[in-house]
CSV table of C-alpha atoms in Angstrom, one decimal:
chain,number,residue,atom,x,y,z
S,192,MET,CA,136.8,109.2,79.7
S,193,SER,CA,136.6,112.9,78.9
S,194,ALA,CA,134.8,112.0,75.7
S,195,THR,CA,131.7,114.0,75.1
S,196,GLU,CA,130.1,111.5,72.7
S,197,PRO,CA,128.4,108.4,74.0
S,198,ARG,CA,130.5,105.3,73.4
S,199,THR,CA,129.8,101.6,73.6
S,200,GLU,CA,133.4,100.9,74.4
S,201,LEU,CA,135.6,102.9,76.7
S,202,ASP,CA,139.0,102.9,78.4
S,203,VAL,CA,138.9,102.7,82.2
S,204,ALA,CA,141.6,103.3,84.8
S,205,VAL,CA,141.0,102.1,88.3
S,206,GLU,CA,143.1,101.5,91.3
S,207,VAL,CA,142.6,97.9,92.5
S,208,ASN,CA,144.1,96.7,95.7
S,209,GLY,CA,146.6,99.6,95.5
S,210,GLU,CA,147.7,98.9,92.0
S,211,PRO,CA,146.8,101.1,89.0
S,212,ARG,CA,144.9,99.0,86.4
S,213,ARG,CA,143.6,99.8,83.0
S,214,ALA,CA,141.3,98.0,80.6
S,215,ARG,CA,139.2,98.7,77.5
S,216,VAL,CA,135.6,97.6,78.3
S,217,GLU,CA,132.1,97.6,76.8
S,218,ALA,CA,130.0,100.3,78.5
S,219,ARG,CA,127.7,97.6,79.8
S,220,ARG,CA,130.4,95.7,81.6
S,221,SER,CA,129.9,95.7,85.3
S,222,LEU,CA,132.6,96.5,87.8
S,223,ALA,CA,132.4,92.8,88.9
S,224,GLU,CA,133.0,91.7,85.4
S,225,LEU,CA,135.9,94.1,85.0
S,226,LEU,CA,137.5,92.6,88.1
S,227,ARG,CA,136.8,89.0,87.3
S,228,ASP,CA,137.2,88.8,83.6
S,229,ASP,CA,139.5,91.6,82.6
S,230,LEU,CA,141.7,91.8,85.7
S,231,GLU,CA,141.4,88.0,86.6
S,232,LEU,CA,140.6,88.7,90.2
S,233,THR,CA,138.0,86.0,90.5
S,234,GLY,CA,137.7,86.3,94.3
S,235,THR,CA,134.8,88.6,93.7
S,236,HIS,CA,131.8,86.3,93.3
S,237,LEU,CA,128.8,87.0,91.2
S,238,GLY,CA,125.6,85.5,92.5
S,239,CYS,CA,122.3,87.2,91.5
S,240,GLU,CA,123.8,90.0,89.4
S,241,HIS,CA,121.0,92.4,90.3
S,242,GLY,CA,121.9,93.6,93.7
S,243,VAL,CA,120.1,91.2,96.0
S,244,CYS,CA,122.6,88.6,97.3
S,245,GLY,CA,125.7,90.7,98.3
S,246,SER,CA,128.3,88.2,97.2
S,247,CYS,CA,129.9,90.7,94.8
S,248,THR,CA,130.4,93.3,97.5
S,249,VAL,CA,133.8,95.2,97.2
S,250,LEU,CA,135.1,98.3,98.8
S,251,LEU,CA,134.9,101.5,96.6
S,252,ASP,CA,136.9,104.3,98.2
S,253,GLY,CA,136.7,102.4,101.5
S,254,VAL,CA,132.9,101.7,101.6
S,255,PRO,CA,131.1,98.6,100.6
S,256,VAL,CA,129.2,98.6,97.2
S,257,ARG,CA,127.7,96.0,95.0
S,258,SER,CA,130.1,95.5,92.1
S,259,CYS,CA,127.3,94.1,90.0
S,260,LEU,CA,125.3,97.3,90.4
S,261,MET,CA,128.1,99.5,89.2
S,262,LEU,CA,129.4,99.9,85.6
S,263,ALA,CA,133.1,99.4,85.2
S,264,VAL,CA,133.3,102.9,83.7
S,265,GLN,CA,131.7,104.4,86.7
S,266,ALA,CA,134.7,103.3,88.7
S,267,GLU,CA,137.1,105.4,86.6
S,268,GLY,CA,139.6,107.1,88.9
S,269,ARG,CA,138.3,105.4,92.0
S,270,SER,CA,140.0,103.0,94.4
S,271,VAL,CA,138.6,99.4,94.7
S,272,VAL,CA,139.6,96.8,97.3
S,273,THR,CA,138.6,93.2,96.5
S,274,VAL,CA,139.0,90.1,98.8
S,275,GLU,CA,142.5,89.6,97.2
S,276,GLY,CA,143.5,92.9,98.7
S,277,LEU,CA,142.6,92.1,102.3
S,278,ALA,CA,145.6,90.1,103.5
S,279,ASP,CA,149.0,91.8,104.0
S,280,GLY,CA,151.3,89.3,102.4
S,281,ASP,CA,150.9,86.1,104.4
S,282,ARG,CA,149.3,87.9,107.3
S,283,LEU,CA,145.6,87.5,107.1
S,284,HIS,CA,143.3,90.5,107.7
S,285,PRO,CA,141.6,90.3,111.1
S,286,VAL,CA,138.3,89.5,109.4
S,287,GLN,CA,139.9,86.6,107.6
S,288,GLN,CA,141.6,85.4,110.7
S,289,GLY,CA,138.5,85.7,112.9
S,290,CYS,CA,136.3,83.9,110.4
S,291,LEU,CA,138.9,81.2,110.0
S,292,GLU,CA,139.0,80.6,113.7
S,293,ARG,CA,135.2,80.5,114.1
S,294,HIS,CA,134.6,78.3,111.0
S,295,SER,CA,132.4,81.1,109.5
S,296,PHE,CA,132.1,79.6,106.1
S,297,GLN,CA,130.9,76.4,104.4
S,298,CYS,CA,130.7,76.6,100.6
S,299,GLY,CA,132.5,79.9,100.5
S,300,PHE,CA,130.4,81.6,97.8
S,301,CYS,CA,129.3,84.5,100.0
S,302,THR,CA,132.6,84.7,101.7
S,303,PRO,CA,134.3,87.5,99.8
S,304,GLY,CA,131.4,89.8,100.1
S,305,ILE,CA,131.0,89.2,103.8
S,306,LEU,CA,134.7,89.7,104.5
S,307,LEU,CA,134.7,93.1,102.8
S,308,THR,CA,131.5,94.1,104.4
S,309,ALA,CA,132.9,93.1,107.8
S,310,ALA,CA,136.2,94.9,107.1
S,311,ALA,CA,134.3,98.1,106.4
S,312,LEU,CA,132.2,97.7,109.5
S,313,LEU,CA,135.3,97.3,111.7
S,314,ASP,CA,136.9,100.2,110.0
S,315,ALA,CA,134.0,102.4,110.9
S,316,GLN,CA,133.1,100.8,114.2
S,317,PRO,CA,136.0,98.9,115.9
S,318,GLU,CA,133.9,97.6,118.7
S,319,PRO,CA,130.6,96.5,117.2
S,320,ASP,CA,128.0,94.6,119.3
S,321,GLU,CA,126.2,91.6,117.9
S,322,ALA,CA,123.3,93.7,116.6
S,323,ALA,CA,125.6,96.0,114.7
S,324,VAL,CA,127.3,93.0,113.1
S,325,ARG,CA,123.9,91.5,112.1
S,326,GLU,CA,122.8,94.8,110.7
S,327,ALA,CA,126.0,95.2,108.7
S,328,ILE,CA,125.8,91.8,107.0
S,329,SER,CA,122.0,92.0,106.5
S,330,GLY,CA,122.6,92.6,102.8
S,331,ASN,CA,124.7,89.5,102.4
S,332,ILE,CA,122.9,86.2,101.8
S,333,CYS,CA,124.5,83.0,103.1
S,334,ARG,CA,122.7,79.7,102.3
S,335,CYS,CA,124.9,77.4,104.4
S,336,THR,CA,125.7,78.7,107.8
S,337,GLY,CA,122.6,80.1,109.3
S,338,TYR,CA,124.8,83.2,110.1
S,339,GLU,CA,125.7,82.3,113.7
S,340,SER,CA,129.3,81.3,112.9
S,341,ILE,CA,129.7,84.4,110.6
S,342,VAL,CA,128.6,86.7,113.4
S,343,ASP,CA,131.0,84.9,115.8
S,344,GLY,CA,133.8,85.3,113.3
S,345,ILE,CA,133.3,89.0,112.8
S,346,LEU,CA,133.1,89.6,116.6
S,347,ARG,CA,136.3,87.5,117.0
S,348,ALA,CA,137.8,89.7,114.2
S,349,ALA,CA,137.1,92.8,116.2
S,350,GLU,CA,138.9,91.3,119.1
S,351,ILE,CA,141.9,90.4,116.9
S,352,ALA,CA,142.1,93.9,115.5
S,353,ARG,CA,142.0,95.4,119.0
S,354,GLU,CA,144.7,93.0,120.2
S,355,ALA,CA,146.8,94.0,117.3
S,356,ALA,CA,146.3,97.7,117.9
S,357,ASP,CA,147.1,97.2,121.6
S,358,GLY,CA,150.2,95.3,120.6
S,359,HIS,CA,151.4,98.1,118.3
S,360,ALA,CA,150.6,100.7,121.0
S,361,GLY,CA,152.9,98.7,123.3
S,362,GLU,CA,155.7,98.6,120.8
S,363,GLY,CA,155.5,102.3,120.4
S,364,ALA,CA,155.6,103.0,124.1
J,175,MET,CA,127.1,91.0,80.6
J,176,LYS,CA,123.4,91.0,81.3
J,177,PRO,CA,122.2,94.4,80.1
J,178,ALA,CA,121.6,94.9,76.4
J,179,PRO,CA,124.3,97.0,74.7
J,180,PHE,CA,124.2,100.7,75.2
J,181,ALA,CA,126.4,103.8,74.8
J,182,TYR,CA,127.7,105.7,77.8
J,183,VAL,CA,128.7,109.3,78.4
J,184,ALA,CA,129.7,111.1,81.5
J,185,PRO,CA,129.5,114.9,80.9
J,186,ASP,CA,131.2,117.2,83.4
J,187,SER,CA,128.4,119.8,83.4
J,188,VAL,CA,124.6,119.9,83.7
J,189,GLU,CA,124.5,121.5,80.3
J,190,GLY,CA,126.5,118.6,78.9
J,191,VAL,CA,124.1,116.1,80.4
J,192,VAL,CA,121.1,117.9,78.9
J,193,GLY,CA,122.9,118.1,75.5
J,194,ALA,CA,123.6,114.4,75.6
J,195,LEU,CA,119.9,113.7,76.5
J,196,VAL,CA,118.7,115.9,73.6
J,197,GLU,CA,121.1,114.3,71.2
J,198,ALA,CA,120.2,110.8,72.3
J,199,GLY,CA,116.4,111.3,72.1
J,200,ASP,CA,113.7,109.5,74.1
J,201,ASP,CA,115.7,106.3,74.4
J,202,ALA,CA,118.3,107.8,76.8
J,203,LYS,CA,118.3,107.4,80.6
J,204,VAL,CA,120.1,109.4,83.2
J,205,LEU,CA,122.4,107.3,85.4
J,206,ALA,CA,122.9,108.5,89.0
J,207,GLY,CA,123.7,105.8,91.6
J,208,GLY,CA,122.3,103.1,89.3
J,209,GLN,CA,120.9,101.0,92.2
J,210,SER,CA,117.4,100.8,90.6
J,211,LEU,CA,118.2,101.3,86.9
J,212,LEU,CA,121.0,98.8,86.6
J,213,PRO,CA,119.0,95.9,88.1
J,214,LEU,CA,116.2,96.7,85.6
J,215,MET,CA,118.7,96.7,82.8
J,216,ALA,CA,120.3,93.4,84.0
J,217,LEU,CA,116.8,91.9,83.9
J,218,ARG,CA,116.3,93.6,80.5
J,219,LEU,CA,113.1,95.2,81.7
J,220,GLY,CA,114.9,98.4,80.7
J,221,ARG,CA,116.9,98.7,77.5
J,222,PRO,CA,118.0,102.3,77.1
J,223,SER,CA,120.3,102.9,74.1
J,224,VAL,CA,122.3,105.6,75.9
J,225,LEU,CA,123.2,106.2,79.6
J,226,VAL,CA,124.1,109.7,80.6
J,227,ASP,CA,126.0,109.5,83.9
J,228,VAL,CA,125.6,112.5,86.2
J,229,GLY,CA,128.3,111.2,88.5
J,230,ARG,CA,131.0,113.4,86.9
J,231,VAL,CA,129.1,116.7,87.1
J,232,ASP,CA,130.8,119.1,89.6
J,233,GLY,CA,128.7,120.4,92.5
J,234,LEU,CA,125.8,117.9,92.3
J,235,ASP,CA,127.0,116.2,95.5
J,236,ARG,CA,126.3,119.2,97.7
J,237,VAL,CA,124.1,119.4,100.7
J,238,GLU,CA,123.3,123.1,101.5
J,239,VAL,CA,121.1,124.9,104.0
J,240,VAL,CA,119.2,127.7,102.3
J,241,GLY,CA,117.1,129.7,104.8
J,242,ASP,CA,114.9,127.1,106.5
J,243,ASP,CA,115.3,124.6,103.7
J,244,LEU,CA,117.7,121.8,102.9
J,245,VAL,CA,118.9,121.6,99.3
J,246,VAL,CA,120.2,118.2,98.3
J,247,GLY,CA,122.2,117.8,95.1
J,248,ALA,CA,121.3,115.0,92.6
J,249,THR,CA,124.2,112.7,93.4
J,250,VAL,CA,123.9,112.8,97.2
J,251,THR,CA,123.6,109.3,98.5
J,252,HIS,CA,121.2,107.8,101.0
J,253,ALA,CA,124.2,107.0,103.2
J,254,ARG,CA,125.2,110.6,103.3
J,255,LEU,CA,121.7,111.7,104.2
J,256,GLY,CA,121.9,109.2,107.1
J,257,ARG,CA,125.1,110.7,108.6
J,258,ASP,CA,125.3,114.3,107.6
J,259,PRO,CA,124.9,116.5,110.7
J,260,GLU,CA,123.3,119.4,108.6
J,261,VAL,CA,120.7,117.0,107.3
J,262,ALA,CA,119.9,115.8,110.9
J,263,ARG,CA,119.6,119.4,112.0
J,264,VAL,CA,117.5,120.9,109.1
J,265,ALA,CA,115.6,117.9,107.8
J,266,PRO,CA,115.8,115.2,110.5
J,267,LEU,CA,113.1,113.1,108.8
J,268,LEU,CA,115.6,112.5,105.9
J,269,ALA,CA,118.2,111.2,108.3
J,270,GLU,CA,115.6,109.0,110.0
J,271,VAL,CA,114.3,107.5,106.7
J,272,ALA,CA,117.8,106.9,105.1
J,273,PRO,CA,118.5,103.6,107.1
J,274,PHE,CA,115.2,102.2,105.8
J,275,VAL,CA,116.4,102.3,102.2
J,276,ALA,CA,117.7,98.9,101.1
J,277,HIS,CA,121.1,97.7,102.6
J,278,ALA,CA,124.2,99.7,103.4
J,279,ALA,CA,126.0,98.8,100.2
J,280,VAL,CA,123.1,100.1,98.2
J,281,ARG,CA,122.8,103.2,100.3
J,282,ASN,CA,126.5,103.9,99.6
J,283,ARG,CA,125.6,104.3,95.8
J,284,GLY,CA,121.9,105.1,95.5
J,285,THR,CA,120.8,108.7,95.5
J,286,LEU,CA,117.8,110.7,96.8
J,287,GLY,CA,117.4,112.4,93.4
J,288,GLY,CA,117.6,109.1,91.5
J,289,SER,CA,115.0,107.5,93.7
J,290,LEU,CA,112.6,110.4,93.1
J,291,ALA,CA,113.1,110.3,89.4
J,292,HIS,CA,112.7,106.6,89.3
J,293,ASN,CA,109.5,106.7,91.4
J,294,ASP,CA,109.2,103.1,92.6
J,295,PRO,CA,105.9,102.8,94.5
J,296,ALA,CA,107.5,100.8,97.2
J,297,ALA,CA,110.4,103.3,97.7
J,298,GLU,CA,110.6,105.5,100.7
J,299,TRP,CA,111.6,108.8,99.1
J,300,PRO,CA,108.6,109.6,97.0
J,301,ALA,CA,106.3,109.2,100.0
J,302,VAL,CA,108.6,111.4,102.0
J,303,ALA,CA,108.7,114.0,99.2
J,304,LEU,CA,104.9,114.2,99.1
J,305,LEU,CA,104.7,114.5,102.9
J,306,LEU,CA,107.3,117.3,103.2
J,307,ASP,CA,106.2,119.3,100.0
J,308,VAL,CA,109.6,118.8,98.5
J,309,VAL,CA,110.4,120.7,95.3
J,310,VAL,CA,112.8,119.3,92.7
J,311,THR,CA,114.7,121.3,90.2
J,312,VAL,CA,115.1,119.9,86.7
J,313,GLN,CA,117.1,121.2,83.8
J,314,GLY,CA,116.2,120.8,80.2
J,315,PRO,CA,117.1,122.4,76.8
J,316,THR,CA,115.0,125.5,77.6
J,317,GLY,CA,116.4,126.0,81.1
J,318,ALA,CA,115.6,125.0,84.6
J,319,ARG,CA,112.2,124.6,86.1
J,320,GLU,CA,110.8,123.5,89.5
J,321,ILE,CA,108.3,120.7,90.1
J,322,ALA,CA,106.5,120.3,93.4
J,323,ALA,CA,106.3,116.7,94.6
J,324,ALA,CA,102.5,116.9,94.2
J,325,ASP,CA,103.0,117.3,90.5
J,326,LEU,CA,106.0,115.0,90.1
J,327,PHE,CA,104.8,111.4,90.6
J,328,GLU,CA,102.6,110.3,87.7
J,329,SER,CA,102.3,106.5,88.0
J,330,TYR,CA,104.4,103.4,88.3
J,331,LEU,CA,108.0,104.3,87.6
J,332,THR,CA,106.8,107.4,85.8
J,333,THR,CA,107.3,111.1,86.6
J,334,THR,CA,106.5,114.4,84.9
J,335,ILE,CA,110.3,114.9,84.2
J,336,GLU,CA,110.7,115.0,80.4
J,337,PRO,CA,113.1,112.6,78.7
J,338,ASP,CA,115.4,115.5,77.9
J,339,GLU,CA,115.4,116.9,81.4
J,340,VAL,CA,117.6,116.0,84.3
J,341,LEU,CA,116.9,116.4,88.0
J,342,THR,CA,119.6,118.5,89.6
J,343,ALA,CA,118.5,119.3,93.1
J,344,VAL,CA,115.9,118.5,95.7
J,345,ARG,CA,114.7,121.3,98.1
J,346,VAL,CA,113.3,120.1,101.4
J,347,PRO,CA,111.3,122.7,103.3
J,348,GLY,CA,111.9,123.0,107.0
J,349,LEU,CA,109.0,121.9,109.2
J,350,GLY,CA,108.7,125.3,110.8
J,351,PRO,CA,107.9,126.1,114.4
J,352,ARG,CA,105.9,123.6,116.4
J,353,GLY,CA,106.3,121.0,113.6
J,354,GLY,CA,107.1,117.3,113.9
J,355,ALA,CA,107.4,114.5,111.4
J,356,ALA,CA,108.0,110.7,111.6
J,357,PHE,CA,108.3,107.7,109.3
J,358,ASP,CA,107.9,104.0,109.8
J,359,GLU,CA,107.5,100.9,107.6
J,360,VAL,CA,106.9,97.2,107.8
J,361,SER,CA,109.0,94.8,105.7
J,362,ARG,CA,109.5,91.0,106.0
J,363,ARG,CA,113.3,91.4,106.5
J,364,ALA,CA,115.5,94.4,107.2
J,365,GLY,CA,116.5,96.0,104.0
J,366,ASP,CA,113.7,94.5,101.9
J,367,PHE,CA,111.2,96.7,100.1
J,368,ALA,CA,108.5,97.5,102.6
J,369,LEU,CA,105.1,96.0,102.3
J,370,VAL,CA,103.7,99.3,103.5
J,371,GLY,CA,105.3,102.4,104.8
J,372,ALA,CA,103.9,105.7,106.2
J,373,GLY,CA,105.1,109.1,107.1
J,374,ALA,CA,103.3,111.8,109.1
J,375,ARG,CA,103.7,115.5,109.6
J,376,VAL,CA,102.0,117.6,112.2
J,377,THR,CA,102.1,121.3,113.1
J,378,LEU,CA,100.5,122.4,116.4
J,379,ASP,CA,99.1,125.8,117.3
J,380,ASP,CA,100.0,127.7,120.5
J,381,ASP,CA,97.3,125.8,122.5
J,382,GLY,CA,98.6,122.4,121.4
J,383,ALA,CA,95.8,121.7,119.0
J,384,VAL,CA,96.5,120.6,115.4
J,385,ALA,CA,97.1,123.4,113.0
J,386,SER,CA,98.0,121.2,110.1
J,387,ALA,CA,98.7,117.5,109.4
J,388,ALA,CA,99.2,115.0,106.6
J,389,VAL,CA,100.1,111.4,106.2
J,390,SER,CA,101.7,109.7,103.2
J,391,PHE,CA,102.0,106.0,102.3
J,392,LEU,CA,104.1,103.8,100.1
J,393,GLY,CA,103.5,100.3,98.9
J,394,VAL,CA,99.7,100.8,98.6
J,395,GLY,CA,99.3,101.4,94.8
J,396,SER,CA,101.1,102.4,91.6
J,397,THR,CA,102.7,105.4,93.2
J,398,ALA,CA,103.1,106.9,96.7
J,399,VAL,CA,99.9,108.5,98.1
J,400,LEU,CA,99.5,111.7,100.1
J,401,ASP,CA,96.5,111.9,102.4
J,402,ALA,CA,95.7,115.6,103.2
J,403,THR,CA,92.2,114.7,104.5
J,404,VAL,CA,93.9,113.7,107.8
J,405,GLY,CA,94.8,117.3,108.2
J,406,ALA,CA,91.3,118.6,107.6
J,407,ASP,CA,89.9,115.9,110.0
J,408,LEU,CA,92.4,116.8,112.8
J,409,ALA,CA,92.5,120.6,112.4
J,410,GLY,CA,91.7,122.5,115.6
J,411,ARG,CA,91.4,119.3,117.6
J,412,PRO,CA,93.8,118.2,120.4
J,413,PRO,CA,95.8,115.3,118.9
J,414,ASP,CA,94.9,112.7,121.6
J,415,GLU,CA,95.0,109.0,121.1
J,416,ALA,CA,91.3,108.7,120.1
J,417,ALA,CA,91.6,111.4,117.5
J,418,ILE,CA,94.7,110.0,116.0
J,419,ASP,CA,93.3,106.5,115.9
J,420,GLU,CA,90.1,107.7,114.2
J,421,VAL,CA,91.9,109.6,111.4
J,422,ALA,CA,94.5,106.9,110.9
J,423,ARG,CA,91.8,104.3,110.3
J,424,ALA,CA,89.9,106.7,108.0
J,425,ALA,CA,93.1,107.4,106.0
J,426,ALA,CA,93.7,103.6,105.6
J,427,ALA,CA,90.1,103.1,104.5
J,428,ARG,CA,90.6,105.6,101.7
J,429,LEU,CA,93.5,103.6,100.2
J,430,ASP,CA,93.1,101.1,97.4
J,431,PRO,CA,96.0,98.7,97.9
J,432,HIS,CA,96.6,95.6,95.8
J,433,ASP,CA,96.9,91.9,96.5
J,434,ASP,CA,100.2,90.4,95.6
J,435,LEU,CA,102.4,87.5,96.4
J,436,HIS,CA,103.7,89.3,99.5
J,437,ALA,CA,100.5,90.5,101.2
J,438,THR,CA,96.8,90.8,100.6
J,439,ALA,CA,95.1,94.2,100.1
J,440,ALA,CA,93.3,93.8,103.4
J,441,TYR,CA,96.6,93.2,105.3
J,442,ARG,CA,98.2,96.2,103.6
J,443,ARG,CA,95.2,98.3,104.7
J,444,ARG,CA,95.7,97.2,108.3
J,445,LEU,CA,99.4,97.9,108.1
J,446,ALA,CA,98.6,101.4,106.8
J,447,ALA,CA,96.2,102.1,109.7
J,448,THR,CA,98.8,100.9,112.2
J,449,LEU,CA,101.6,102.8,110.6
J,450,ALA,CA,99.6,106.0,110.2
J,451,ARG,CA,98.7,105.8,113.9
J,452,ARG,CA,102.3,105.2,115.0
J,453,THR,CA,103.8,107.9,112.9
J,454,LEU,CA,101.1,110.5,113.7
J,455,THR,CA,101.7,109.7,117.4
J,456,THR,CA,105.4,110.2,117.1
J,457,ALA,CA,105.0,113.4,114.9
J,458,VAL,CA,102.7,114.9,117.6
J,459,ALA,CA,105.1,114.1,120.3
J,460,ARG,CA,107.9,115.7,118.4
J,461,ALA,CA,105.8,118.8,117.6
J,462,SER,CA,104.8,119.0,121.3
J,463,ALA,CA,108.4,118.9,122.3
J,464,GLU,CA,108.9,121.9,120.0
J,465,VAL,CA,106.0,123.7,121.7
J,466,ALA,CA,107.5,123.0,125.1
J,467,SER,CA,111.0,124.2,124.2
């Protein structure tokens, strides 16, 4: 990556879900394609491929980005979290648990992008109100649910995360 | 992969970026956040043969206060402008506008500099740049030069930045004493491109009359529009409701918006009048608060 000449094919090293990963990619390969095709992490879904639908959202250094609007080579040296990286072993992430409990999804296509967007929201704002949740997911299109159950699921996730945090605080005391 | 093939390079200095642009010729594009360029390439509306990424250049991600001005480096994102306390203090309009730009995931990657260099007529930043007399610094093979916003935006997706130049910084002048500014826009859904947007800037004199004022618009033509006539019409007058209403309507009448699938020209003109009135009213209130304090 320290090459000073423009190249059509490059080596890229990215941390994905805590693991260092490498691949040789075409310059035009998107981060989403790197994840799906080279690293076989097909949980990241590609919908519109030009930044409108939000289904390819992943976390880049902790904040949500559209992985279709980023070249794989731009992720060099950065840290990426995909939907595969949300659960801790068999223990679901609060956003997964909350959305499961509230039946937040139907076809599941938008699910990964929404889960990661919600995870970043709760990280930044552990007690969001409904308006904050709606604002946070406003860039993620769902064609099934009408969003009500998704909003419910994310609000439930915030409760679960708080309960877990309280539980840990209790253990420590 | 949807874009046509291209070669990529990510130099670690501005000189390296300029060198790569010179080497590649007219067919190269600078890549900053990529939130406008990459969709165009995915749709093959743009087919550059070389992308020169400024993301690895040291120091372009700085926000600095220089005197009364805010200097924003080329790779500073919309998200950062929305949350940086120095931005809120020195150039509060930037912090106010940032949340209007697309959605959070796009704001985490897209940049102020990239948006100005891209010059989408429906984007917020060109209109804000015209309103605030922003000056950009560009560097090319013969050195750096400054371009005032008034000389920067040429037409649809076109600026006066040469193909072998790269935008490195954006200088946003402070509003000065007794100054206020505001921005608002109307879009069908949160995060969509606005149908029309407007910004207003007002400076009051010691007696509370208007010393200077301007309004700018987006979404009303092939590039953002600055209306300075508003300033001439308001100068020396107390900025009461009737005066603001009159100049806002007049400014909208001077526009030449287009019909498209999303809105008719007549509707756009009405939105422009409403938004000019709203933003002028808010800008006056903010400038008055300055006078009072």
